PDB file of C-alpha atoms in Angstrom:
ATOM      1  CA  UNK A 178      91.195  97.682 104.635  1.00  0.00           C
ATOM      2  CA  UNK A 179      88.367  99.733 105.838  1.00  0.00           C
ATOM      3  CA  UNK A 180      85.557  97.944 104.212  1.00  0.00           C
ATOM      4  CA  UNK A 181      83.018  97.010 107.049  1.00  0.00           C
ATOM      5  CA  UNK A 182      81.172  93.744 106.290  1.00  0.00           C
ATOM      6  CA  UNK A 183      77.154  94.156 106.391  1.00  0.00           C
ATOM      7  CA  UNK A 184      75.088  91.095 106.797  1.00  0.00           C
ATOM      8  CA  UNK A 185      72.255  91.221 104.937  1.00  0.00           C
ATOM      9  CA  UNK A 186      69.539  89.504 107.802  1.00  0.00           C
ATOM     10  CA  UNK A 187      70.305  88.712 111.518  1.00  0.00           C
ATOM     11  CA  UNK A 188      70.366  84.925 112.019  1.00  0.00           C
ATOM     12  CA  UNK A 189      67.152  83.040 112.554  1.00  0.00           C
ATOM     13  CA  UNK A 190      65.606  83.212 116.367  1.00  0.00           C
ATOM     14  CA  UNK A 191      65.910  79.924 117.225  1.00  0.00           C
ATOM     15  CA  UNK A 192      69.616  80.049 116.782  1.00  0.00           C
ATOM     16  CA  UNK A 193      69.849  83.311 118.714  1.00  0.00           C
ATOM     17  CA  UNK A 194      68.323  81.306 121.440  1.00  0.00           C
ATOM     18  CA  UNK A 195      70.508  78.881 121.146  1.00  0.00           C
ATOM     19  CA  UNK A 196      73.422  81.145 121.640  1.00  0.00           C
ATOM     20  CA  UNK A 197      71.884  82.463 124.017  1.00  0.00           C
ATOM     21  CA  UNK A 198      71.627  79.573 126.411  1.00  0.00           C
ATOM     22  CA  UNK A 199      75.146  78.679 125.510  1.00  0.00           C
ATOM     23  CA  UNK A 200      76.180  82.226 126.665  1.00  0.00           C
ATOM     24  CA  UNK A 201      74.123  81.942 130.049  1.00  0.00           C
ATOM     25  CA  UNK A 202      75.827  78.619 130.742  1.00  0.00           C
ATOM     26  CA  UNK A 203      79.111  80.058 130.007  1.00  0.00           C
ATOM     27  CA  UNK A 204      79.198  82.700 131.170  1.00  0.00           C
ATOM     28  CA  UNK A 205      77.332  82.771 134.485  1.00  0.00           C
ATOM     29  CA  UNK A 206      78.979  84.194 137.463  1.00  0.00           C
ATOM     30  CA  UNK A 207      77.379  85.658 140.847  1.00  0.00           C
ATOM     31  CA  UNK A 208      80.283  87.147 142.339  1.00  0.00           C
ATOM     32  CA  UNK A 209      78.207  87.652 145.436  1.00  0.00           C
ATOM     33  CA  UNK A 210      79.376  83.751 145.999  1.00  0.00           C
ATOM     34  CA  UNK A 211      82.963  84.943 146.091  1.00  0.00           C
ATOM     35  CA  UNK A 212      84.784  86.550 148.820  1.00  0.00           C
ATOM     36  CA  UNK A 213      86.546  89.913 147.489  1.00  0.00           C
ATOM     37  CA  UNK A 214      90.396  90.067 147.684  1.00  0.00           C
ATOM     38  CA  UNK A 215      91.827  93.539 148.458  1.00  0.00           C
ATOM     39  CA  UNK A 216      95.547  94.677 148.488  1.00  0.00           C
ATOM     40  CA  UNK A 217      95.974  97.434 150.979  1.00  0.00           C
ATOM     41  CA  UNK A 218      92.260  97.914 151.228  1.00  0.00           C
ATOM     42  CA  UNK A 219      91.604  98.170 147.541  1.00  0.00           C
ATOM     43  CA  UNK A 220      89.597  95.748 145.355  1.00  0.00           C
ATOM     44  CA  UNK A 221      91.659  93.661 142.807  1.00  0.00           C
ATOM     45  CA  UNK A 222      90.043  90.047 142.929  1.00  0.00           C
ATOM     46  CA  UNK A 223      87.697  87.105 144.320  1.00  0.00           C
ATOM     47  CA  UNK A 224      88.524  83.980 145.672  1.00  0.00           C
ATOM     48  CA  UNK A 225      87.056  80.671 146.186  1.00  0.00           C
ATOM     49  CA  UNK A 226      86.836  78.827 149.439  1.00  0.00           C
ATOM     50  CA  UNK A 227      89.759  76.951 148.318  1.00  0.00           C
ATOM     51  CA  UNK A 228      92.219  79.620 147.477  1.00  0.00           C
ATOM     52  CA  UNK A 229      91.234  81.660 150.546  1.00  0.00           C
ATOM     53  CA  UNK A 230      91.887  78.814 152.912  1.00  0.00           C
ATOM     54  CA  UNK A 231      95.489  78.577 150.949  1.00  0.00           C
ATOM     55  CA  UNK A 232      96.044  81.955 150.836  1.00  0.00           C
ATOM     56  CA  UNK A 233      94.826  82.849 154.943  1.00  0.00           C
ATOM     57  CA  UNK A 234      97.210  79.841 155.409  1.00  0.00           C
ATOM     58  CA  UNK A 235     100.403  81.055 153.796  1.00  0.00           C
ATOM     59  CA  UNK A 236     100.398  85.145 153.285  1.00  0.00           C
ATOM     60  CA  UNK A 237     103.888  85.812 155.082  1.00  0.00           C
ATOM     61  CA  UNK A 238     102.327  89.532 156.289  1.00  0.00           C
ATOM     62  CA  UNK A 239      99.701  91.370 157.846  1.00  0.00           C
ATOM     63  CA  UNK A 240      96.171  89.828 156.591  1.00  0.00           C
ATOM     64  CA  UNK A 241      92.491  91.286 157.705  1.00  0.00           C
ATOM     65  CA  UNK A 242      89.415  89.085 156.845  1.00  0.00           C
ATOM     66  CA  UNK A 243      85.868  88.803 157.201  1.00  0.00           C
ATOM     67  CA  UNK A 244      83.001  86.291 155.607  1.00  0.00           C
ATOM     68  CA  UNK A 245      82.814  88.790 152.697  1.00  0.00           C
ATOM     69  CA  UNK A 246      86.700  90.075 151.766  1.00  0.00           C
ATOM     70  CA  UNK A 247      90.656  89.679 152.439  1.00  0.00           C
ATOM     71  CA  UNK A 248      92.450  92.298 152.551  1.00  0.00           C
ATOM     72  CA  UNK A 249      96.324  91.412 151.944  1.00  0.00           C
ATOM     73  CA  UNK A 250      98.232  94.398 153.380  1.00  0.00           C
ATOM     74  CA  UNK A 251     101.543  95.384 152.433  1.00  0.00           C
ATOM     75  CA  UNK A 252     102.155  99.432 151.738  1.00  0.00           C
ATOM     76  CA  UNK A 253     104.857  98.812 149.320  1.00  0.00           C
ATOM     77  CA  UNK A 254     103.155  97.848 145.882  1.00  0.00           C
ATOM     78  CA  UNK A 255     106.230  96.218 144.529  1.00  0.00           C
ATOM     79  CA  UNK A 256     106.819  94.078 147.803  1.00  0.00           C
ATOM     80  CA  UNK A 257     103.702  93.190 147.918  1.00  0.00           C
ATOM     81  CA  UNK A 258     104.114  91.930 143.749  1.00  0.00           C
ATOM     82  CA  UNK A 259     107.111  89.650 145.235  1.00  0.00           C
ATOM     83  CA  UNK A 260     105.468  88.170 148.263  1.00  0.00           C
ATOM     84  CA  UNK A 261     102.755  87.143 146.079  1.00  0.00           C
ATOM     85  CA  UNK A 262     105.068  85.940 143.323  1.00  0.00           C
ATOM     86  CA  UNK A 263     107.081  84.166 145.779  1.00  0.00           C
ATOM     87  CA  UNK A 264     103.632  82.626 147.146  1.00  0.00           C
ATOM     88  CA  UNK A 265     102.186  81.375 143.878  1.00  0.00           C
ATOM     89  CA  UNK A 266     105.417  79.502 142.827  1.00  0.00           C
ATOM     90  CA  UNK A 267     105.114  77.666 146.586  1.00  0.00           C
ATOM     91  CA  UNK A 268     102.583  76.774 145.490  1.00  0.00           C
ATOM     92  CA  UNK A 269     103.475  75.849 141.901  1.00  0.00           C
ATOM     93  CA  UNK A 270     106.451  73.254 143.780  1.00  0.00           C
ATOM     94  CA  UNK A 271     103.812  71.889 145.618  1.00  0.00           C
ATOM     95  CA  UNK A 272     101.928  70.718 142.971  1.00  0.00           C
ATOM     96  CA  UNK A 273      98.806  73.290 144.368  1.00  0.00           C
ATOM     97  CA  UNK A 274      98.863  75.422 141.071  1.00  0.00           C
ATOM     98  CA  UNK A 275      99.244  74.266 137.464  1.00  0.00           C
ATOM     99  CA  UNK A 276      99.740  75.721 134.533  1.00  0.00           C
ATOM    100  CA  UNK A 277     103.054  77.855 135.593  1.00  0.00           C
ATOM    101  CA  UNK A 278     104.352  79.795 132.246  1.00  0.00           C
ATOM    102  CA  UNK A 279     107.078  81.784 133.183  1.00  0.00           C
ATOM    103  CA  UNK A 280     104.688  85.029 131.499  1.00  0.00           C
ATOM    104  CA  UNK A 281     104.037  88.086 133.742  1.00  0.00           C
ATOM    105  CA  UNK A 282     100.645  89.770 133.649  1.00  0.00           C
ATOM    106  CA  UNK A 283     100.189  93.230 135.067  1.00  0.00           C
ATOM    107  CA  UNK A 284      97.850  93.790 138.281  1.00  0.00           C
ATOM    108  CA  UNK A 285      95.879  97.055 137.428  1.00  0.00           C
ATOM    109  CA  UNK A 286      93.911  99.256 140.026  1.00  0.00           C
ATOM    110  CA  UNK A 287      90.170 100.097 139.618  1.00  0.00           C
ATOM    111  CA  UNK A 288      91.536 103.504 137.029  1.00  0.00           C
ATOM    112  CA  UNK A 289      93.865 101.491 135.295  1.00  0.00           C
ATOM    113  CA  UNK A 290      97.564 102.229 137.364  1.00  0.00           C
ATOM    114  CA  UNK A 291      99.882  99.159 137.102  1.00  0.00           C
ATOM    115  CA  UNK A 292     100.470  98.089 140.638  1.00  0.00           C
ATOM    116  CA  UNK A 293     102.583  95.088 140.154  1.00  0.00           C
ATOM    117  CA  UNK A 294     103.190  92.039 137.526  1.00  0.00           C
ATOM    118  CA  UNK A 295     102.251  88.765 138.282  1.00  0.00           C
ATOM    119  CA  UNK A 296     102.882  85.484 136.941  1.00  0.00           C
ATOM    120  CA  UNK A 297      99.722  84.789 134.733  1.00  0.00           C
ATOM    121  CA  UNK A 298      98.912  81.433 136.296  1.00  0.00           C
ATOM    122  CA  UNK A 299      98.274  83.090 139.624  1.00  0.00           C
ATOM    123  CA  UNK A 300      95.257  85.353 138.267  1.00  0.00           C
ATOM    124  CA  UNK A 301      92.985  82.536 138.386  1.00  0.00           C
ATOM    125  CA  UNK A 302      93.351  81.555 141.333  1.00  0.00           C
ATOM    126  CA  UNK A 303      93.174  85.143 142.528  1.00  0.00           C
ATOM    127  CA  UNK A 304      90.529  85.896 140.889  1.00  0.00           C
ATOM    128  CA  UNK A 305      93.171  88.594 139.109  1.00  0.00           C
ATOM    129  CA  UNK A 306      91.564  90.933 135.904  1.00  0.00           C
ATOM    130  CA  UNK A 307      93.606  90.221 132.768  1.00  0.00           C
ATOM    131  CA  UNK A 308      93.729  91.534 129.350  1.00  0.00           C
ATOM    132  CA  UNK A 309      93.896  89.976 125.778  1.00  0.00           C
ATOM    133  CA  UNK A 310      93.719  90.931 122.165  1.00  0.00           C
ATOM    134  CA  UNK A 311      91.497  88.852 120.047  1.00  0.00           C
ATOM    135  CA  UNK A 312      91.173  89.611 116.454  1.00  0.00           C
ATOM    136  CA  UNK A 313      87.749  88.755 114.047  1.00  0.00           C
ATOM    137  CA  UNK A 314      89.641  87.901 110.655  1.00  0.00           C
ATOM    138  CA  UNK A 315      86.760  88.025 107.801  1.00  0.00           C
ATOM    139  CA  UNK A 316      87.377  87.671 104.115  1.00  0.00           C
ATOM    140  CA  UNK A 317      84.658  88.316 101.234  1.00  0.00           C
ATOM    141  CA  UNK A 318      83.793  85.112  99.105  1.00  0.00           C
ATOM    142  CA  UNK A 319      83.205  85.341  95.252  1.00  0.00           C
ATOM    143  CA  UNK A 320      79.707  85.411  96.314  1.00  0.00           C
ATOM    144  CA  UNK A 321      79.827  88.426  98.055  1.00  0.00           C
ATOM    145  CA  UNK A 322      78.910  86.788 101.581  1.00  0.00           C
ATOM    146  CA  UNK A 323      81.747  87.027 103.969  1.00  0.00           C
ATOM    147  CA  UNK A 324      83.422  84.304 105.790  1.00  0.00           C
ATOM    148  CA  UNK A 325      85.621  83.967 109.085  1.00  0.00           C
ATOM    149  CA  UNK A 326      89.387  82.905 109.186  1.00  0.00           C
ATOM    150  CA  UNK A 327      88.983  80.327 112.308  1.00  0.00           C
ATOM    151  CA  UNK A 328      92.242  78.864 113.600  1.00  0.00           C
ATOM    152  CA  UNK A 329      92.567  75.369 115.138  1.00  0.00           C
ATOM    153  CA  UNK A 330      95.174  75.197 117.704  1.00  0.00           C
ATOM    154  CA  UNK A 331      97.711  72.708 117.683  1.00  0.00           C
ATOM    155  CA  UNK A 332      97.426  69.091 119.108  1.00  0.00           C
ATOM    156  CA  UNK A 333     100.111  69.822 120.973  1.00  0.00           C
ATOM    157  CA  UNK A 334      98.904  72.784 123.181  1.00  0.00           C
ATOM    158  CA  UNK A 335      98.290  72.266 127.108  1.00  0.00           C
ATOM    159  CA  UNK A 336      94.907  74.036 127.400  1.00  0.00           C
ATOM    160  CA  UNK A 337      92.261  72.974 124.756  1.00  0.00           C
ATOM    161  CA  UNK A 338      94.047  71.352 122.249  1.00  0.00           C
ATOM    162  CA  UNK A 339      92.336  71.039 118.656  1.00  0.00           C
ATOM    163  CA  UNK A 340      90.046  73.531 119.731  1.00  0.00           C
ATOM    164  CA  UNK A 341      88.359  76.236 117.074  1.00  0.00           C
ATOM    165  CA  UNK A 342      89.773  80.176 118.119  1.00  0.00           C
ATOM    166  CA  UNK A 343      89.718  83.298 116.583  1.00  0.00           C
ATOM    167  CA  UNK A 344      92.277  84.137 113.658  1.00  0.00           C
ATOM    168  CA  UNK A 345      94.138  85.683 116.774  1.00  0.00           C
ATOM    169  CA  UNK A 346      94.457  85.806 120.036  1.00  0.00           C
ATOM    170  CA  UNK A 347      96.121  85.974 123.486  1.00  0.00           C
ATOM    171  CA  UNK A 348      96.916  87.669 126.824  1.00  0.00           C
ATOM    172  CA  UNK A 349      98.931  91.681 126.852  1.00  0.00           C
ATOM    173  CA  UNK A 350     101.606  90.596 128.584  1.00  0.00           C
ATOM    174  CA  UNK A 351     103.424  92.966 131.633  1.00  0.00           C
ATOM    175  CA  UNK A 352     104.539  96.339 130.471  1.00  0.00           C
ATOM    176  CA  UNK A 353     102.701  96.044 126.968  1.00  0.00           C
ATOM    177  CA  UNK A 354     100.017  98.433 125.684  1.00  0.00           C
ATOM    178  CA  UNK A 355      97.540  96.699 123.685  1.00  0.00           C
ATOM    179  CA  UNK A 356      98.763  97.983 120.082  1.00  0.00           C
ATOM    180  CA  UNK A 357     101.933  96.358 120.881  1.00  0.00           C
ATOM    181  CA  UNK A 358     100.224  93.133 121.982  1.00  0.00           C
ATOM    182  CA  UNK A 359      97.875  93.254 118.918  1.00  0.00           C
ATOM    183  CA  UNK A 360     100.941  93.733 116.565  1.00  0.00           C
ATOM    184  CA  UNK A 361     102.860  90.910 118.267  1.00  0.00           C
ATOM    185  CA  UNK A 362      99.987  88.391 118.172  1.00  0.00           C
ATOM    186  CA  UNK A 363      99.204  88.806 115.395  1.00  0.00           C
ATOM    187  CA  UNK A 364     102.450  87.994 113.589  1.00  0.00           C
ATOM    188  CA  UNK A 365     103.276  85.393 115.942  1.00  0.00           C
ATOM    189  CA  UNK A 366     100.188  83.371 115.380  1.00  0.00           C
ATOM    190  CA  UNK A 367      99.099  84.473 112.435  1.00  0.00           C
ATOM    191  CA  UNK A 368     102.342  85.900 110.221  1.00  0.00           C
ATOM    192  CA  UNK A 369     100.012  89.196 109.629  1.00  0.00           C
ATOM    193  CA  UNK A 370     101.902  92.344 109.022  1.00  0.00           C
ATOM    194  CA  UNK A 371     101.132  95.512 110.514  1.00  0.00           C
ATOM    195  CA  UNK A 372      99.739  96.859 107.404  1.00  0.00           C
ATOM    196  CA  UNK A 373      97.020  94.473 107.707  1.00  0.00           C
ATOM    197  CA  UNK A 374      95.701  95.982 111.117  1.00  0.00           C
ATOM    198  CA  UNK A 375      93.579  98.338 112.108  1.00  0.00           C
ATOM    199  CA  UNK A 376      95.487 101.878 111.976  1.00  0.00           C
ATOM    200  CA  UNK A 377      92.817 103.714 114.157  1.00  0.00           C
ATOM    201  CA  UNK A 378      93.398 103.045 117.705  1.00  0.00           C
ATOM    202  CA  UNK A 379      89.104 102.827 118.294  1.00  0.00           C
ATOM    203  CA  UNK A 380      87.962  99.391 119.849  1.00  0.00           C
ATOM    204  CA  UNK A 381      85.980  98.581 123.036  1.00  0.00           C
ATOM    205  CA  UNK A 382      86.566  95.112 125.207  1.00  0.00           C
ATOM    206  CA  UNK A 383      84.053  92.535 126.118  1.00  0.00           C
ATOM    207  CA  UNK A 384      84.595  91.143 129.742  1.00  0.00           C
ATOM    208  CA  UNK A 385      84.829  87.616 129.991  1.00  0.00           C
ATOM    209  CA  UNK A 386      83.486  86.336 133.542  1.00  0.00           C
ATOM    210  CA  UNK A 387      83.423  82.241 134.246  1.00  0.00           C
ATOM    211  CA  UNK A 388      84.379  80.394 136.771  1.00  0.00           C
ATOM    212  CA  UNK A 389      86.938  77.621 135.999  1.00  0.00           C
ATOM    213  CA  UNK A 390      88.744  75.272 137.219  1.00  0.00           C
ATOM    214  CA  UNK A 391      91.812  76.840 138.853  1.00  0.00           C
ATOM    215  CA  UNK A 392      89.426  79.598 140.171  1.00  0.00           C
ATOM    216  CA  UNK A 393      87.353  82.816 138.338  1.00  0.00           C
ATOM    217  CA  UNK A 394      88.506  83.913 134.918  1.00  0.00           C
ATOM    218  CA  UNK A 395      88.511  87.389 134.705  1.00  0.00           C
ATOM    219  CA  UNK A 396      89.242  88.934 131.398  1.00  0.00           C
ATOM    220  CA  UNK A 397      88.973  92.162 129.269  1.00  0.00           C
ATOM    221  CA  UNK A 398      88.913  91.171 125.619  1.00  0.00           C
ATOM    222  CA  UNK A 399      89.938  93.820 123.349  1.00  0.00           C
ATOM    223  CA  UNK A 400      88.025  92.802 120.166  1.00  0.00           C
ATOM    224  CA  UNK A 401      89.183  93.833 116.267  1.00  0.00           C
ATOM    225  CA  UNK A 402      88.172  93.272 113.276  1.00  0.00           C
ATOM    226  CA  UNK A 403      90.825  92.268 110.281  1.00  0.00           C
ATOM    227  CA  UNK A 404      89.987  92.333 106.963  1.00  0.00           C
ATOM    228  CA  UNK A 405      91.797  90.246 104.492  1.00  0.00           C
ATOM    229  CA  UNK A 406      92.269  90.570 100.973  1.00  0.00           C
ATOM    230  CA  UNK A 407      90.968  87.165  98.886  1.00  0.00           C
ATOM    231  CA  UNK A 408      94.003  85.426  98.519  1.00  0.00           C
ATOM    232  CA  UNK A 409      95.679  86.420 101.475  1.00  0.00           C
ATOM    233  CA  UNK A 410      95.966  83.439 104.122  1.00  0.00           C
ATOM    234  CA  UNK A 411      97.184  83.424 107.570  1.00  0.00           C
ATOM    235  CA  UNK A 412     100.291  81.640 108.529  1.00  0.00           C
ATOM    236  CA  UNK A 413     101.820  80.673 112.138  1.00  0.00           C
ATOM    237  CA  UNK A 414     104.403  81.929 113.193  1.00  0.00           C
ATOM    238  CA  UNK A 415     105.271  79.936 116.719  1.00  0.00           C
ATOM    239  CA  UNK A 416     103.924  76.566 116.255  1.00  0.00           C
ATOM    240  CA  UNK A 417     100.378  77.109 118.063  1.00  0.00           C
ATOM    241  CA  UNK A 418      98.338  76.626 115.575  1.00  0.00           C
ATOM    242  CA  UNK A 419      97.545  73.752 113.394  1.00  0.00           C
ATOM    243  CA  UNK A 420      95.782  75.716 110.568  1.00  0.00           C
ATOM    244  CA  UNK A 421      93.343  78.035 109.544  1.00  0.00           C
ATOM    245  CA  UNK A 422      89.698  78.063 107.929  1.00  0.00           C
ATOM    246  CA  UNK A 423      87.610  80.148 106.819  1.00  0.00           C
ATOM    247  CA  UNK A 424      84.238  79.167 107.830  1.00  0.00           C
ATOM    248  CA  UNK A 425      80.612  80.689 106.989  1.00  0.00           C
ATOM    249  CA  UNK A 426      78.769  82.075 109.553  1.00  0.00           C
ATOM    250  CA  UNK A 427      76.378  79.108 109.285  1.00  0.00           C
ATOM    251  CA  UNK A 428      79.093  76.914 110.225  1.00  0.00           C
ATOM    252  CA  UNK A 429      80.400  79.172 112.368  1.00  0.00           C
ATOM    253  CA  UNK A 430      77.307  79.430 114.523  1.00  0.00           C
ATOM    254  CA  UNK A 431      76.926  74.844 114.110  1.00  0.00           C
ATOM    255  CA  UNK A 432      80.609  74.799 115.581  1.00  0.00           C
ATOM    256  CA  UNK A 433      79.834  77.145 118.469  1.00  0.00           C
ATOM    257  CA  UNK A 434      76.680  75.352 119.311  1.00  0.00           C
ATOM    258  CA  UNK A 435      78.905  71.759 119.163  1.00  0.00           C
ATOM    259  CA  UNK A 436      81.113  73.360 122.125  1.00  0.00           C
ATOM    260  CA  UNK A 437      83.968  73.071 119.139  1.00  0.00           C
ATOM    261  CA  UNK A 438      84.999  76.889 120.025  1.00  0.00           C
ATOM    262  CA  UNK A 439      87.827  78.452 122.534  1.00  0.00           C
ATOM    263  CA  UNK A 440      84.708  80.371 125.291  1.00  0.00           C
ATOM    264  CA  UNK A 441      86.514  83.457 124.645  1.00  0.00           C
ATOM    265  CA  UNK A 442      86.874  83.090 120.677  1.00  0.00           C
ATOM    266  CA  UNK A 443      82.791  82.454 121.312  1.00  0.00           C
ATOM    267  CA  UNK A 444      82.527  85.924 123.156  1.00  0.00           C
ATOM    268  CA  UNK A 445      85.029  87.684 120.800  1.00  0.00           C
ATOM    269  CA  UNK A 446      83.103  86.602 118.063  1.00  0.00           C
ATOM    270  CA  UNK A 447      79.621  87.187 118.795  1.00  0.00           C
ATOM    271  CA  UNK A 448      80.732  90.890 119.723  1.00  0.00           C
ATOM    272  CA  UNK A 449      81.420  91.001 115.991  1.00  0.00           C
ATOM    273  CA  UNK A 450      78.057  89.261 115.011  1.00  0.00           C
ATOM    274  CA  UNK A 451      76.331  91.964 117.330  1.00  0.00           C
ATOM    275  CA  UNK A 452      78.581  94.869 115.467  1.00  0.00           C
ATOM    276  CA  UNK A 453      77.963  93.845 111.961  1.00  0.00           C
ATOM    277  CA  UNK A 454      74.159  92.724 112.186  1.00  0.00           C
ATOM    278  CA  UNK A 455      73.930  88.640 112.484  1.00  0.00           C
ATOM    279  CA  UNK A 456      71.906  89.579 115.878  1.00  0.00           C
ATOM    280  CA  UNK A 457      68.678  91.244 116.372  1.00  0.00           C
ATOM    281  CA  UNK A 458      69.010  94.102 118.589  1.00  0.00           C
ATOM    282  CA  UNK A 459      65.789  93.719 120.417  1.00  0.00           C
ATOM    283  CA  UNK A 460      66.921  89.601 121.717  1.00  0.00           C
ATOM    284  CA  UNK A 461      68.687  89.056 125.247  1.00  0.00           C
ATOM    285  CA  UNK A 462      71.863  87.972 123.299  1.00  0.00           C
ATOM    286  CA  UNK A 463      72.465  91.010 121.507  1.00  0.00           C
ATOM    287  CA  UNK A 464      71.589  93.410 124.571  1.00  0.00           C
ATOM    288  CA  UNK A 465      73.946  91.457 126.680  1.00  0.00           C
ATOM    289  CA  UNK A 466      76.923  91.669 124.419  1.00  0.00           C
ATOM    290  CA  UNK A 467      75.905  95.581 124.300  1.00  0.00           C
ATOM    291  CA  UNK A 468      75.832  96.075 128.276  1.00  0.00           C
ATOM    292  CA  UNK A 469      78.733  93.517 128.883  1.00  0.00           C
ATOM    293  CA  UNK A 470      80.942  96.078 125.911  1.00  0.00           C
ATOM    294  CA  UNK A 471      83.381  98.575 127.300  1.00  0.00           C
ATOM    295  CA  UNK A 472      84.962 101.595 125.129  1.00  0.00           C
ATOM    296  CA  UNK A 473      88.467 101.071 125.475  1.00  0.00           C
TER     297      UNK A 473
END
């Protein structure tokens, strides 16, 4: 569908606030605390004091560093992919990294080139740029007003189980482009067919930047919008979600503010509150999402 929702008033100020400080707590990285990881002199990631003392310790090869960057050398891109994959799953048997998925990520270069794939768990720790589609699912009410298809993940998932996410999303994996990840995800976790999808290839990305646990998230979000037809409901496909709601924006905004939503469903979603006018262009929240947007 091409209709474009239109909300007839931004939310109220306080709320925007609220966000606001949520988004700031979030999402609040100096990466002036981090010391930059290059590969052959290039720029790629940031590491922590922890995973630069593992890393120093157990790079096989040539290694340059000073109290602001590491520079891993090794002219051969593709060697250089296997030394580090053989690195991160030594450290995987050690019990040093978690979350090992057997799912390859590609390592892009400042304009975009595909050096190497990676297994995903090691970006983190790296301090590795990722990408991910997320898709805004909205549905008109009989009232006119327009709600959001929210999934609940399943119980059963490792990361964040139970938690409130968008009607789609997850990571591009290695050798995808992100039409093929968006038409994937989206019948894997939410049965929708292609016809359902956007058909122009316009979107931007919002970069998610936090710090976490296993190291510095580092993520390009490529945001759409899905509209569905009243009477059309999502369905998963691979067992990852528990079900789906459509919630008002009012409720929306309460669950966000209760810390019930996925951080990057939060920042996928308020790019779509910015786009379709439930923010007030002249706050901090809606500038932000504006300056922290890239065309894509």
């Amino acid at each position: 569908m091409s209709v474009s929702p239109v909300f007839a008033r931004p939310l109220d100020a306080e709320r925007q606030q609220a966000l606001w400080n949520l988004v700031c707590r979030i999402f609040n990285v100096d990466l002036n605390d981090w010391t930059e990881l290059r590969f052959n002199g290039e720029p790629f990631g940031y590491l922590n004091p922890l995973w630069r003392e593992r890393l120093m310790r157990d790079w096989p090869g040539r290694i340059q560093a000073d109290a602001r960057q590491v520079d891993v050398q090794q002219p051969d891109w593709l060697a250089l992919g296997d030394a580090l994959q053989h690195m991160a799953a030594q450290w995987q048997r050690t019990g040093e990294l978690s979350g090992w998925r057997n799912e390859w990520f590609d390592v892009c270069a400042a304009d975009g080139s595909v050096r190497f794939a990676l297994e995903r768990a090691a970006f983190r720790p790296l301090g590795l740029a990722s990408r991910a589609v997320h898709v805004n699912g909205l549905v008109r009410q009989p009232d006119g007003d327009w709600a959001w298809w929210i999934a609940r993940r399943s119980p059963f998932k490792a990361v964040d189980p139970n938690k409130l996410d968008n009607l789609v999303g997850g990571g591009i994996a290695s050798g995808e482009c992100v039409h093929q990840a968006l038409v994937r995800e989206s019948w894997e976790e939410a049965g929708l067919p292609a016809e359902y999808l956007p058909s122009s290839p316009a979107h931007h990305a919002q970069h998610s930047l936090r710090a976490v646990s296993r190291g510095l998230h580092r993520e390009w979000l490529h945001v759409f919008d899905v509209f569905l037809p009243a009477g059309v409901t999502p369905e998963n496909q691979d067992g990852e979600v528990a079900a789906f709601v459509p919630m008002s924006s009012d409720d929306l905004v309460a669950a966000m503010l209760q810390g019930r939503l996925m951080n990057d469903a939060l920042l996928a979603t308020l790019d779509a509150f910015e786009r379709h006018g439930l923010l007030d262009a002249h706050l901090p929240l809606a500038q932000w999402l504006q300056r922290n947007r890239q065309a894509a």
